[in-house]
Amino acid sequence: MPNATELRYLERCVELAAEALAAGDEPFGSVLVADDGSVLAEDRNRVAGGDHTRHPEFELARWAAENLSPAERATATVYTSGEHCPMCSAAHAWVGLGPIVYAASTEQLSAWLAEFGVAPGPVAALPIQAIAPNVPVSGPFPELTDRIYALHRELHRPA
Ligand SMILES: [Zn+2]
């Protein structure tokens, strides 16, 4: 159960995911929060242009590397609508960011995509802790499952 503060950041992630979907991108959104609770940066998925590395978690890791000290990174939390993929988990760990709080898990997303008949992507659907074992992780949070499921259902709705 997320506390009220965590839920507020996760709800912002879901809003960003909805913005991404409305713009033709995949529905994922993420927020980087400092240890004092201030929002440092946020982004959404931007893969529609053809670059499938444009995940928000990857963008936030790069933003953190450019803009935060190692100490600031270590105490910053990434909230995200969907659990980091292996690429983003690695980026998160390499730049030394702190905890990850995600709303929906990779396991959930994989099951949904299978349900929708979507072929698996080119990267293994591994959980964060298989890639970045020292990063504190929490999620999934069932309070948000239905909304996130609906966004992915919309993306893969048959024409
Ligand atoms: Zn990713």
XYZ file of C-alpha atoms and ligand atoms in Angstrom:
160
model
C 0.000 0.000 0.000
C 1.627 3.272 -1.036
C 1.411 6.139 1.421
C -0.392 9.315 0.348
C 2.794 10.972 -0.861
C 3.890 7.978 -2.909
C 0.412 7.672 -4.367
C 0.500 11.320 -5.458
C 3.753 10.806 -7.376
C 2.514 7.539 -8.879
C -0.688 9.240 -9.995
C 1.423 11.886 -11.726
C 3.256 9.032 -13.490
C -0.060 7.664 -14.716
C -1.012 11.152 -15.978
C 2.272 11.325 -17.884
C 1.603 7.847 -19.297
C -1.792 9.046 -20.517
C -0.116 12.089 -22.107
C 2.306 9.775 -23.879
C -0.514 7.631 -25.222
C -2.390 10.716 -26.430
C 0.751 11.786 -28.307
C 1.132 8.416 -30.016
C 3.809 7.063 -27.678
C 3.669 4.053 -25.380
C 1.905 4.777 -22.061
C 4.708 5.120 -19.546
C 5.571 8.068 -17.296
C 8.133 8.686 -14.550
C 8.985 11.300 -11.914
C 12.319 11.910 -10.185
C 11.889 13.120 -6.596
C 14.573 14.490 -4.262
C 14.817 13.309 -0.678
C 13.077 16.519 0.481
C 10.055 15.555 -1.644
C 10.606 18.108 -4.392
C 10.050 16.974 -7.968
C 13.336 17.332 -9.828
C 12.302 16.140 -13.276
C 9.633 14.159 -15.024
C 9.238 12.614 -18.439
C 7.122 10.257 -20.470
C 7.783 7.673 -23.136
C 8.832 9.140 -26.507
C 9.415 6.110 -28.762
C 6.962 7.048 -31.521
C 9.741 8.741 -33.490
C 11.419 5.372 -33.914
C 14.068 5.472 -31.151
C 12.996 2.728 -28.772
C 15.491 3.764 -26.122
C 13.410 6.874 -25.368
C 12.012 5.513 -22.125
C 11.331 8.054 -19.361
C 13.397 6.169 -16.775
C 16.428 6.284 -19.070
C 15.933 10.018 -19.652
C 15.686 10.650 -15.897
C 18.873 8.654 -15.242
C 20.728 10.769 -17.789
C 19.204 13.950 -16.392
C 20.371 12.925 -12.925
C 23.888 12.184 -14.137
C 24.116 15.645 -15.683
C 22.421 17.654 -12.973
C 22.857 15.982 -9.573
C 25.821 15.169 -7.379
C 26.429 11.503 -6.526
C 25.013 12.150 -3.035
C 21.892 13.782 -4.443
C 21.388 10.894 -6.851
C 21.740 8.294 -4.104
C 18.885 9.816 -2.118
C 16.577 10.554 -5.058
C 13.641 8.263 -5.814
C 12.249 7.389 -9.236
C 8.489 6.871 -9.325
C 7.242 5.234 -12.492
C 4.018 3.916 -13.958
C 5.649 0.669 -15.109
C 8.591 -1.202 -13.649
C 11.930 -0.343 -15.276
C 13.005 -2.487 -18.216
C 16.543 -3.961 -18.153
C 17.978 -0.983 -20.063
C 16.507 1.513 -17.623
C 17.346 -0.617 -14.577
C 20.975 -0.648 -15.688
C 21.022 3.099 -16.348
C 19.443 3.741 -12.939
C 22.089 1.637 -11.212
C 25.019 3.004 -13.231
C 24.200 6.604 -12.337
C 23.684 5.668 -8.678
C 20.082 6.665 -8.161
C 18.159 5.621 -5.042
C 14.885 3.732 -4.648
C 12.408 2.862 -7.380
C 8.662 2.890 -6.729
C 6.612 1.470 -9.597
C 2.877 1.118 -10.079
C 2.652 -1.889 -12.435
C 5.217 -4.679 -12.686
C 6.974 -6.066 -15.731
C 5.305 -9.385 -14.929
C 1.889 -7.723 -15.126
C 2.761 -5.910 -18.353
C 4.064 -9.124 -19.938
C 0.826 -10.907 -19.076
C -1.242 -8.048 -20.507
C 0.735 -7.953 -23.754
C 0.336 -11.716 -24.113
C -3.403 -11.283 -23.519
C -3.490 -8.619 -26.267
C -1.589 -10.888 -28.656
C 1.461 -8.604 -28.792
C 4.714 -10.413 -29.680
C 7.461 -10.166 -27.037
C 9.978 -7.357 -27.571
C 13.694 -7.803 -28.260
C 14.726 -7.347 -24.597
C 14.038 -9.966 -21.907
C 11.268 -8.969 -19.484
C 13.429 -9.233 -16.362
C 12.532 -7.610 -13.044
C 14.610 -4.669 -11.798
C 16.299 -6.726 -9.112
C 17.653 -9.215 -11.665
C 19.574 -6.294 -13.196
C 20.174 -3.902 -10.297
C 20.147 -6.024 -7.120
C 21.145 -3.194 -4.756
C 18.347 -0.795 -5.698
C 15.463 -0.706 -3.177
C 12.272 -1.439 -5.104
C 8.603 -1.263 -4.187
C 5.536 -2.151 -6.237
C 3.276 -3.136 -7.799
C 0.402 -1.154 -6.297
C -3.059 -2.555 -7.094
C -4.654 0.867 -6.517
C -3.385 1.871 -9.966
C -3.546 -1.406 -11.880
C -6.871 -0.807 -13.621
C -5.860 2.607 -14.950
C -2.553 1.362 -16.292
C -4.115 -1.727 -17.797
C -6.628 0.496 -19.589
C -3.868 2.629 -21.120
C -2.086 -0.431 -22.521
C -5.391 -1.915 -23.668
C -6.029 1.306 -25.568
C -2.562 1.239 -27.186
C -3.100 -2.288 -28.459
C -6.773 -2.012 -29.287
C -7.479 -3.878 -32.523
C -8.073 -1.523 -35.456
Zn 13.074 1.158 -20.114
